[in-house]
Amino acid sequence: MNYDSAGTRWLLDRITVGLPVHNAMPYLPETMASLLGQTTDCFEILAIVDGGTDGSLAYLESIHDPRLRILNQPHQGLTYTLNRMLEECKTGWLVRQDADDISHPDRLQRILGAIEQYPDAGMFYSFANYHPRGHAVGSFRCSRGTPAELRDIVRDGYLLSICHSTVILNVRKAMGIGGYRLELHNEDADLWWRMALLYDIHCIPEELVGFRQSATSISSRNLCEQMVAGIYIQYLLLSYLWRRPPQSVDEIRDQLAGLLPKGEFEAKEGLRAFNIHLVARNYGEAVRSLCASVKASPAYFVGRLRDELSSSHRIANGVRPHLFLERKETLWPQC
């Protein structure tokens, strides 16, 4: 066995897939099938059932597979669950996946190869396409580049665009920088910028995850709040880079919302609805949603199309940092 200085067992030849579960039916069986059908067996699935009212826990308990470990807790929320996942992980690496997404068959094998190549990395991630293929179109808008290029994006004051379900975290390093800190819908982006400034983030340039868009997903139900949270995460990054004391999100929520580009929320909502309607084969509604997206913000639509088609274009999240400086008296009143 392998142990660290504190006597904690670390299975260095394996990885852990962390699966937060809250009312995950009816998609959970497909998610589990994608994991149990991987081309390698060198992994454990750590499923933490965070309360819920559907049959998710009963379904997981019906699976008799030594690779599956189930923890059940009263509902605590996603941030708490993700941090518990880091604490409960028995291996050196935590592979993230949401309970409605799917892993392509060789995903974990490719991850093991990447870890072997870059064992000192802080984090890995891959590309993701929208699921199910054959109905949904396009890919998750994802930052690309070497660790140095990704770090430069952050140092320039922008956030990395990474699909959370594709991420692989070095457990010790993630916990060492505080893990997931915020009860916001962008708790992941806050971890990415802190990781990028201290450790190498490596991109596995393949689509290894199927990301599901549905009307019941957290992202769909909280899109507006997610966008404001994203601006707040960028504000925290800029506060760190510029050495200014940040305020809480509640204190500056209105100012942050005012930084969102006009029409971008409606355009993004329209594109998301477009794919959801395609999956449901509601083609008329899909066309209407696509037209609504273009009408709301032609610039956003063209930019999203460019990101989809160009492999060399730098992709990042956030608004131009100088827009924050224009409101510095209200955003950083103590300076």
Coordinates of C-alpha atoms in Angstrom, one line a residue:
M1 CA 0.0 0.0 0.0
N2 CA 1.0 3.6 -0.5
Y3 CA 0.6 6.1 2.4
D4 CA 1.5 9.8 2.8
S5 CA 3.2 11.3 5.8
A6 CA -0.2 11.5 7.7
G7 CA -0.9 7.8 7.2
T8 CA -3.6 8.4 4.6
R9 CA -3.9 5.7 2.0
W10 CA -3.4 6.8 -1.6
L11 CA -4.0 4.4 -4.4
L12 CA -1.5 5.8 -6.8
D13 CA -2.2 3.4 -9.6
R14 CA -5.9 4.3 -9.7
I15 CA -8.1 7.3 -10.1
T16 CA -11.5 8.3 -8.5
V17 CA -14.5 9.4 -10.5
G18 CA -16.4 11.8 -8.3
L19 CA -20.2 11.8 -9.0
P20 CA -22.4 14.3 -7.1
V21 CA -25.9 13.0 -7.2
H22 CA -29.1 14.9 -6.5
N23 CA -32.4 13.9 -8.2
A24 CA -30.3 12.5 -11.1
M25 CA -33.0 10.2 -12.6
P26 CA -33.7 9.4 -15.4
Y27 CA -30.2 10.1 -16.7
L28 CA -28.2 8.4 -14.0
P29 CA -28.4 4.8 -15.5
E30 CA -26.8 6.0 -18.8
T31 CA -24.1 7.9 -16.9
M32 CA -23.2 4.8 -14.8
A33 CA -23.2 2.6 -17.9
S34 CA -20.7 4.9 -19.5
L35 CA -18.4 4.7 -16.5
L36 CA -18.7 0.9 -15.8
G37 CA -18.1 0.3 -19.5
Q38 CA -14.7 2.0 -19.6
T39 CA -11.7 0.3 -21.3
T40 CA -9.8 0.3 -18.0
D41 CA -10.7 -1.0 -14.6
C42 CA -8.2 1.2 -12.7
F43 CA -10.7 3.4 -11.0
E44 CA -13.2 3.8 -8.3
I45 CA -16.6 5.6 -8.6
L46 CA -17.3 7.8 -5.5
A47 CA -21.0 8.7 -5.7
I48 CA -22.2 11.1 -3.1
V49 CA -26.0 11.3 -2.9
D50 CA -26.8 14.8 -1.7
G51 CA -30.4 14.2 -0.5
G52 CA -33.1 14.1 -3.1
T53 CA -36.6 12.8 -3.6
D54 CA -36.3 10.5 -6.6
G55 CA -34.9 7.0 -6.9
S56 CA -31.2 7.9 -7.4
L57 CA -30.0 6.3 -4.2
A58 CA -32.0 3.1 -4.6
Y59 CA -30.7 2.8 -8.2
L60 CA -27.1 3.1 -7.1
E61 CA -27.6 0.6 -4.3
S62 CA -28.9 -1.9 -6.9
I63 CA -25.5 -1.9 -8.7
H64 CA -23.3 -4.6 -7.3
D65 CA -19.9 -3.6 -8.5
P66 CA -16.7 -3.3 -6.4
R67 CA -15.7 -0.2 -8.2
L68 CA -18.7 1.8 -6.8
R69 CA -18.6 3.4 -3.4
I70 CA -21.8 5.3 -2.3
L71 CA -22.0 7.9 0.4
N72 CA -25.4 9.3 1.4
Q73 CA -25.9 12.7 3.1
P74 CA -28.7 15.2 3.8
H75 CA -28.9 17.9 1.2
Q76 CA -26.0 20.2 1.6
G77 CA -25.5 21.7 -1.8
L78 CA -23.0 21.3 -4.6
T79 CA -20.0 23.1 -3.1
Y80 CA -20.1 21.2 0.1
T81 CA -20.5 17.9 -1.8
L82 CA -17.5 18.7 -4.1
N83 CA -15.3 19.5 -1.1
R84 CA -16.4 16.3 0.7
M85 CA -15.5 14.4 -2.5
L86 CA -12.0 15.8 -2.3
E87 CA -11.7 14.8 1.3
E88 CA -13.1 11.3 0.8
C89 CA -11.0 10.6 -2.3
K90 CA -8.6 7.6 -1.6
T91 CA -6.5 8.2 -4.8
G92 CA -4.3 11.1 -5.9
W93 CA -6.6 12.2 -8.7
L94 CA -10.3 13.1 -8.7
V95 CA -12.1 12.8 -12.1
R96 CA -15.2 15.0 -12.1
Q97 CA -18.4 14.1 -13.8
D98 CA -22.0 15.2 -13.4
A99 CA -24.7 12.6 -12.9
D100 CA -26.4 13.4 -16.2
D101 CA -23.3 13.5 -18.5
I102 CA -21.5 10.6 -20.0
S103 CA -17.9 9.5 -20.4
H104 CA -16.8 8.2 -23.8
P105 CA -15.4 4.6 -23.6
D106 CA -11.7 5.4 -23.5
R107 CA -11.9 8.5 -21.4
L108 CA -10.3 7.1 -18.2
Q109 CA -7.6 5.3 -20.2
R110 CA -6.7 8.6 -21.8
I111 CA -6.7 10.3 -18.4
L112 CA -4.3 7.7 -17.0
G113 CA -2.0 8.2 -19.9
A114 CA -2.0 12.0 -19.4
I115 CA -1.2 11.6 -15.7
E116 CA 1.7 9.3 -16.5
Q117 CA 3.0 11.9 -18.9
Y118 CA 2.6 14.9 -16.5
P119 CA 2.5 13.6 -12.9
D120 CA 3.2 17.0 -11.4
A121 CA 0.2 18.7 -13.0
G122 CA -2.4 20.5 -10.9
M123 CA -5.3 19.7 -13.2
F124 CA -6.3 18.2 -16.5
Y125 CA -9.3 18.7 -18.7
S126 CA -10.6 17.6 -22.1
F127 CA -13.1 18.9 -24.7
A128 CA -16.7 17.9 -24.5
N129 CA -19.5 17.6 -27.1
Y130 CA -23.2 18.1 -26.5
H131 CA -25.1 14.9 -25.7
P132 CA -26.8 12.9 -27.1
R133 CA -24.9 13.0 -30.4
G134 CA -27.1 12.7 -33.4
H135 CA -29.6 15.1 -31.9
A136 CA -27.7 17.9 -30.2
V137 CA -25.1 19.8 -32.2
G138 CA -21.9 21.6 -31.4
S139 CA -19.3 21.3 -28.7
F140 CA -18.8 22.9 -25.3
R141 CA -17.0 26.3 -25.7
C142 CA -13.6 25.4 -24.3
S143 CA -10.3 27.2 -23.7
R144 CA -7.3 25.7 -25.5
G145 CA -3.5 26.0 -25.2
T146 CA -0.4 25.0 -23.3
P147 CA -0.2 25.4 -19.5
A148 CA 1.7 28.7 -20.0
E149 CA -1.0 30.0 -22.5
L150 CA -3.8 29.1 -20.1
R151 CA -1.9 30.9 -17.3
D152 CA -1.5 33.9 -19.5
I153 CA -5.3 34.1 -20.0
V154 CA -5.7 34.3 -16.3
R155 CA -2.9 36.8 -15.8
D156 CA -4.6 39.0 -18.4
G157 CA -7.7 39.0 -16.2
Y158 CA -10.0 36.6 -17.9
L159 CA -11.4 33.2 -16.8
L160 CA -10.9 29.8 -18.4
S161 CA -13.8 28.2 -20.1
I162 CA -13.8 24.6 -19.1
C163 CA -16.5 22.0 -18.9
H164 CA -16.6 20.9 -15.2
S165 CA -17.4 17.3 -16.1
T166 CA -14.2 17.0 -18.0
V167 CA -11.9 18.0 -15.2
I168 CA -9.3 15.9 -13.4
L169 CA -8.0 17.4 -10.1
N170 CA -4.7 16.7 -8.3
V171 CA -6.4 16.1 -4.9
R172 CA -3.6 17.4 -2.7
K173 CA -3.1 20.5 -4.8
A174 CA -6.8 21.3 -5.1
M175 CA -7.2 21.0 -1.3
G176 CA -4.1 23.0 -0.7
I177 CA -5.4 26.1 -2.4
G178 CA -8.8 25.9 -0.6
G179 CA -10.8 23.6 -2.8
Y180 CA -14.2 24.9 -3.9
R181 CA -14.8 28.2 -2.0
L182 CA -18.2 29.7 -3.1
E183 CA -21.8 28.8 -2.9
L184 CA -22.3 30.1 -6.4
H185 CA -23.2 28.5 -9.7
N186 CA -19.6 29.2 -11.0
E187 CA -17.7 27.6 -8.1
D188 CA -15.6 25.7 -10.6
A189 CA -14.3 28.8 -12.5
D190 CA -13.1 30.2 -9.2
L191 CA -11.0 27.1 -8.6
W192 CA -9.6 27.1 -12.2
W193 CA -8.0 30.6 -12.0
R194 CA -6.4 29.8 -8.6
M195 CA -5.1 26.5 -10.0
A196 CA -3.7 28.1 -13.2
L197 CA -1.7 30.7 -11.3
L198 CA 0.1 28.1 -9.1
Y199 CA 0.2 24.8 -11.1
D200 CA 0.1 23.6 -14.7
I201 CA -3.2 22.8 -16.2
H202 CA -3.0 20.4 -19.2
C203 CA -5.6 20.1 -21.9
I204 CA -6.3 16.7 -23.3
P205 CA -7.3 17.8 -26.8
E206 CA -10.0 15.2 -27.4
E207 CA -13.8 15.1 -26.9
L208 CA -14.0 12.6 -24.0
V209 CA -17.3 13.7 -22.4
G210 CA -20.8 14.1 -23.5
F211 CA -22.3 17.2 -21.9
R212 CA -26.1 17.1 -21.6
Q213 CA -28.2 20.2 -21.9
S214 CA -31.7 19.8 -20.4
A215 CA -34.4 22.1 -19.1
T216 CA -34.0 20.6 -15.6
S217 CA -30.2 21.0 -15.3
I218 CA -28.6 23.4 -12.8
S219 CA -27.1 25.4 -15.7
S220 CA -30.5 25.8 -17.4
R221 CA -32.4 26.7 -14.3
N222 CA -29.9 29.3 -13.1
L223 CA -28.5 30.7 -16.3
C224 CA -28.9 34.4 -15.4
E225 CA -27.5 33.9 -11.9
Q226 CA -24.7 31.8 -13.4
M227 CA -23.7 34.7 -15.7
V228 CA -23.7 37.2 -12.8
A229 CA -21.7 34.7 -10.8
G230 CA -19.2 34.4 -13.6
I231 CA -18.6 38.2 -13.6
Y232 CA -18.2 38.1 -9.8
I233 CA -15.5 35.3 -10.2
Q234 CA -13.7 37.6 -12.7
Y235 CA -14.0 40.4 -10.2
L236 CA -12.3 38.2 -7.5
L237 CA -9.5 37.4 -10.0
L238 CA -9.0 41.0 -10.8
S239 CA -9.1 41.9 -7.1
Y240 CA -6.3 39.4 -6.5
L241 CA -4.2 40.6 -9.5
W242 CA -4.7 44.3 -8.7
R243 CA -4.3 43.7 -4.9
R244 CA -7.7 45.3 -4.1
P245 CA -10.0 44.0 -1.3
P246 CA -13.1 42.5 -2.9
Q247 CA -16.7 43.0 -1.7
S248 CA -19.3 40.2 -1.4
V249 CA -21.4 39.4 -4.3
D250 CA -24.5 40.7 -2.6
E251 CA -23.0 44.1 -2.1
I252 CA -22.2 44.6 -5.8
R253 CA -24.7 42.4 -7.6
D254 CA -26.4 45.2 -9.5
Q255 CA -23.1 46.7 -10.6
L256 CA -21.9 43.3 -11.8
A257 CA -25.2 42.7 -13.7
G258 CA -24.6 46.0 -15.5
L259 CA -21.3 44.7 -16.9
L260 CA -23.0 42.0 -18.9
P261 CA -23.1 42.7 -22.6
K262 CA -26.5 43.8 -23.8
G263 CA -28.6 40.9 -25.1
E264 CA -26.0 38.2 -24.2
F265 CA -28.2 36.5 -21.6
E266 CA -31.1 36.1 -24.1
A267 CA -28.7 35.0 -26.9
K268 CA -27.1 32.3 -24.7
E269 CA -30.5 31.2 -23.4
G270 CA -31.7 30.9 -27.0
L271 CA -28.8 28.7 -28.1
R272 CA -29.2 26.4 -25.1
A273 CA -33.0 26.1 -25.8
F274 CA -32.1 25.4 -29.5
N275 CA -30.2 22.3 -28.5
I276 CA -32.7 21.2 -25.9
H277 CA -35.5 21.4 -28.5
L278 CA -33.3 19.5 -31.0
V279 CA -32.9 16.6 -28.6
A280 CA -36.6 16.6 -28.0
R281 CA -37.2 16.7 -31.8
N282 CA -39.2 19.9 -31.4
Y283 CA -37.7 21.3 -34.6
G284 CA -40.1 24.2 -35.0
E285 CA -39.2 25.4 -31.5
A286 CA -35.6 24.8 -32.2
V287 CA -35.6 27.1 -35.2
R288 CA -37.5 29.8 -33.2
S289 CA -35.0 29.6 -30.4
L290 CA -32.1 29.9 -32.8
C291 CA -33.6 33.0 -34.5
A292 CA -34.3 34.5 -31.0
S293 CA -30.6 34.0 -30.2
V294 CA -29.4 35.7 -33.3
K295 CA -31.8 38.6 -32.8
A296 CA -30.9 39.1 -29.2
S297 CA -27.2 39.5 -29.9
P298 CA -25.8 39.0 -33.4
A299 CA -22.3 39.6 -32.0
Y300 CA -22.6 36.8 -29.5
F301 CA -23.9 34.4 -32.1
V302 CA -21.1 35.2 -34.5
G303 CA -18.5 34.9 -31.8
R304 CA -19.9 31.6 -30.6
L305 CA -19.8 30.3 -34.2
R306 CA -16.2 31.5 -34.5
D307 CA -15.3 29.7 -31.3
E308 CA -16.9 26.5 -32.6
L309 CA -15.1 26.5 -36.0
S310 CA -11.6 28.0 -35.1
S311 CA -9.1 25.8 -33.3
S312 CA -6.5 28.6 -33.0
H313 CA -8.7 31.4 -31.6
R314 CA -8.1 32.2 -27.9
I315 CA -11.2 31.3 -25.9
A316 CA -11.8 32.8 -22.5
N317 CA -14.7 34.0 -20.4
G318 CA -15.4 37.4 -19.0
V319 CA -15.7 41.1 -20.0
R320 CA -12.8 43.5 -20.8
P321 CA -11.0 44.2 -17.5
H322 CA -11.0 47.9 -18.0
L323 CA -14.8 47.9 -17.6
F324 CA -14.3 47.1 -14.0
L325 CA -11.8 50.0 -13.5
E326 CA -14.5 52.3 -14.9
R327 CA -16.6 51.4 -11.8
K328 CA -13.7 51.1 -9.3
E329 CA -15.3 53.6 -6.9
T330 CA -18.2 51.3 -6.3
L331 CA -16.5 48.0 -6.8
W332 CA -13.5 48.8 -4.6
P333 CA -14.6 51.7 -2.4
Q334 CA -11.9 51.0 0.2
C335 CA -9.1 51.9 -2.3

